Coordinates of C-alpha atoms in Angstrom, one line a residue:
M176 CA -3.7 20.6 28.2
A177 CA -2.2 20.7 24.7
E178 CA -4.3 20.2 21.5
P179 CA -4.8 16.5 20.7
I180 CA -2.8 14.9 18.0
R181 CA -5.1 13.9 15.1
M182 CA -4.1 10.6 13.5
T183 CA -5.7 9.4 10.3
Y184 CA -5.7 5.7 9.5
E185 CA -7.2 3.2 7.0
E186 CA -8.6 -0.3 7.5
F187 CA -5.4 -2.4 7.1
H188 CA -5.6 -5.2 9.6
P189 CA -3.6 -5.9 11.8
Y190 CA -1.9 -2.5 11.6
S191 CA -4.9 -0.2 11.8
F192 CA -8.5 -1.0 11.9
T193 CA -11.8 -0.3 13.6
D194 CA -13.0 -3.1 15.9
G195 CA -16.6 -4.3 16.3
A196 CA -17.2 -1.7 19.1
G197 CA -16.1 1.1 16.8
E198 CA -12.7 1.6 18.5
P199 CA -9.4 2.0 16.6
Q200 CA -7.0 -0.9 17.1
G201 CA -3.8 -2.3 15.6
V202 CA -0.1 -2.0 15.6
S203 CA 0.0 1.6 14.2
I204 CA -2.7 2.7 16.7
D205 CA -0.9 1.1 19.6
I206 CA 2.4 2.8 18.6
M207 CA 0.7 6.2 18.4
R208 CA -1.1 5.7 21.7
R209 CA 2.2 4.9 23.5
I210 CA 4.1 7.8 21.9
A211 CA 1.3 10.3 22.7
D212 CA 0.9 9.0 26.3
A213 CA 4.7 9.3 26.9
A214 CA 4.6 12.9 25.5
G215 CA 1.5 13.8 27.5
Y216 CA -0.9 14.2 24.5
E217 CA -4.3 12.9 23.7
V218 CA -4.9 11.3 20.3
L219 CA -8.0 11.6 18.1
F220 CA -8.2 8.8 15.6
Q221 CA -9.8 9.5 12.2
P222 CA -10.6 6.6 9.9
T223 CA -10.3 7.1 6.1
Q224 CA -11.1 4.7 3.2
N225 CA -7.6 4.5 1.7
P226 CA -4.1 5.9 1.7
A227 CA -5.1 8.7 -0.7
G228 CA -7.6 9.8 1.9
M229 CA -5.0 9.8 4.6
L230 CA -2.6 11.9 2.5
E231 CA -5.4 14.4 1.7
E232 CA -6.2 14.8 5.4
L233 CA -2.5 15.4 6.1
R234 CA -2.2 18.0 3.3
S235 CA -5.4 19.8 4.2
G236 CA -4.4 20.0 7.9
A237 CA -7.3 17.9 9.0
A238 CA -4.8 15.4 10.4
D239 CA -1.4 15.7 12.0
V240 CA -0.1 12.2 11.4
T241 CA -1.0 9.1 9.5
S242 CA -0.7 5.4 10.3
L243 CA 2.1 3.3 8.8
L244 CA 2.6 3.9 5.1
A245 CA 5.0 2.6 2.6
L246 CA 7.5 5.4 1.6
T247 CA 7.0 6.8 -1.9
P248 CA 8.3 10.1 -3.3
E249 CA 4.7 11.5 -3.2
R250 CA 4.3 10.5 0.5
L251 CA 7.7 11.9 1.4
A252 CA 6.8 15.2 -0.2
A253 CA 3.6 15.3 1.9
G254 CA 5.3 15.2 5.3
L255 CA 8.1 13.9 7.5
A256 CA 8.6 10.1 7.7
T257 CA 9.8 8.1 10.7
E258 CA 12.7 5.6 10.5
K259 CA 11.8 2.5 8.5
L260 CA 9.9 0.0 10.6
G261 CA 9.3 -2.8 8.0
A262 CA 8.8 -3.6 4.4
F263 CA 6.0 -4.1 2.0
E264 CA 5.7 -6.8 -0.7
L265 CA 3.6 -6.3 -3.8
R266 CA 1.4 -9.2 -4.7
A267 CA -0.8 -9.7 -7.7
F268 CA -4.0 -11.8 -7.3
V269 CA -5.3 -13.4 -10.5
R270 CA -8.1 -15.8 -11.3
G271 CA -7.2 -19.4 -10.8
H272 CA -7.8 -20.5 -14.3
G273 CA -5.9 -17.8 -16.2
S274 CA -2.6 -18.1 -18.1
V275 CA -0.7 -15.7 -15.9
A276 CA 2.5 -17.3 -14.5
N277 CA 4.5 -14.1 -13.7
L278 CA 4.1 -10.4 -13.7
G279 CA 5.4 -10.1 -17.3
D280 CA 2.2 -12.0 -18.3
L281 CA 0.2 -9.0 -17.1
T282 CA 1.6 -6.8 -19.8
G283 CA -1.2 -4.8 -21.4
T284 CA -3.9 -6.1 -19.0
T285 CA -6.3 -4.3 -16.7
V286 CA -5.1 -4.3 -13.1
G287 CA -7.1 -3.1 -10.1
V288 CA -5.5 -1.2 -7.2
V289 CA -6.7 0.6 -4.1
R290 CA -6.6 4.4 -4.7
G291 CA -3.5 6.0 -3.2
S292 CA -2.0 2.7 -2.0
F293 CA 1.5 1.4 -2.4
A294 CA 0.1 -1.0 -5.0
V295 CA -0.4 1.9 -7.4
S296 CA 3.4 2.5 -7.6
G297 CA 4.1 -1.2 -8.0
A298 CA 1.4 -1.9 -10.5
R299 CA 2.8 1.0 -12.7
L300 CA 5.8 -1.3 -13.2
I301 CA 3.7 -3.7 -15.3
P302 CA 4.3 -2.7 -18.9
F303 CA 1.3 -1.1 -20.6
A304 CA -1.1 -2.2 -17.9
R305 CA -4.3 -0.2 -17.5
L306 CA -4.8 0.6 -13.8
V307 CA -8.3 0.9 -12.4
E308 CA -8.5 2.5 -8.9
F309 CA -11.0 1.4 -6.3
D310 CA -11.8 2.8 -2.9
T311 CA -11.2 -0.4 -0.9
T312 CA -9.8 -3.9 -1.4
D313 CA -13.3 -5.3 -1.1
D314 CA -14.3 -3.3 -4.1
L315 CA -11.7 -5.2 -6.2
I316 CA -13.0 -8.8 -5.6
L317 CA -16.2 -8.8 -7.7
P318 CA -14.5 -7.2 -10.8
L319 CA -11.8 -9.8 -10.7
L320 CA -14.3 -12.7 -10.4
T321 CA -16.4 -11.3 -13.2
V322 CA -13.4 -10.9 -15.6
R323 CA -13.5 -7.1 -15.7
L324 CA -10.0 -7.2 -14.2
T325 CA -7.1 -9.5 -15.1
A326 CA -5.5 -9.1 -11.6
W327 CA -5.4 -6.8 -8.6
C328 CA -2.4 -5.8 -6.7
R329 CA -2.1 -5.4 -3.0
R330 CA 0.6 -4.6 -0.6
I331 CA 1.4 -7.2 2.0
T332 CA 3.4 -6.1 5.1
V333 CA 6.5 -7.8 6.2
F334 CA 7.0 -6.3 9.6
C335 CA 10.7 -6.4 10.6
G336 CA 11.3 -3.8 13.2
A337 CA 14.3 -1.6 12.4
C338 CA 15.8 -4.2 10.1
G339 CA 16.6 -2.1 7.0
W340 CA 14.8 -2.0 3.8
P341 CA 14.8 -5.1 1.6
K342 CA 14.2 -4.8 -2.2
L343 CA 10.6 -4.8 -3.4
K344 CA 9.5 -8.4 -3.7
T345 CA 6.8 -9.4 -6.1
R346 CA 4.7 -12.5 -5.9
L347 CA 1.8 -13.8 -7.9
W348 CA -1.1 -15.4 -6.1
R349 CA -3.9 -17.3 -7.8
W350 CA -7.4 -16.8 -6.7
S351 CA -9.9 -19.5 -7.6
R352 CA -13.7 -19.5 -7.2
P353 CA -14.8 -21.9 -4.5
W354 CA -17.4 -23.4 -6.8

C-alpha cells in the first residue's frame, strides 16, 4: 500500500472541523476522502490552529495537502492550487455602539485577525490600521468586547462550485453585547 496522504486542516465549520468524537468532518474533509478513496490512498488528517499553521506544515513537509484556502500570492508560492471552488468575503465585526459605518471609518484603528488567514490580506487594505494577530477566532471576541480592538475581520465563505471568482466583497457587521 502507498504512503498515506497527510492533510492539514483548521477548525472552519462547515468546511473542516473536528466533531465531538474527535473525528475530522466537513466539506474539505469529505472532498479529500473521496479523492483519496478513488485513487486508492489512505488519508491522515492533522488539525492545526489556523491557516498559518497549515502553510507551515505544508512547507516543512509534515503535510502533503491543506484543506480549502483562499488564494493569496503567499499561498500560491507555498504549493499548487486546485481550480477555484468558491469565493470568500471579508467581513468586519465591530461593537454595536461604535461610530463605524463603513471600512473607511476603520482608518487608523486596531483590527484583530486570525494569524495566517485570508482576513490578514483584506485587513491590510484598511488605511493605517494596526493589525493584531490571534491564534483563533474565539481569541478575538473578548478584546473586541473590552475595547482593546475596534473591529475584527473574518473571512466568510460563499461556496459556489466552479462558478468563477467574484470580486472581494466587504461587509460590516455590528456586534452588540447581549446585556
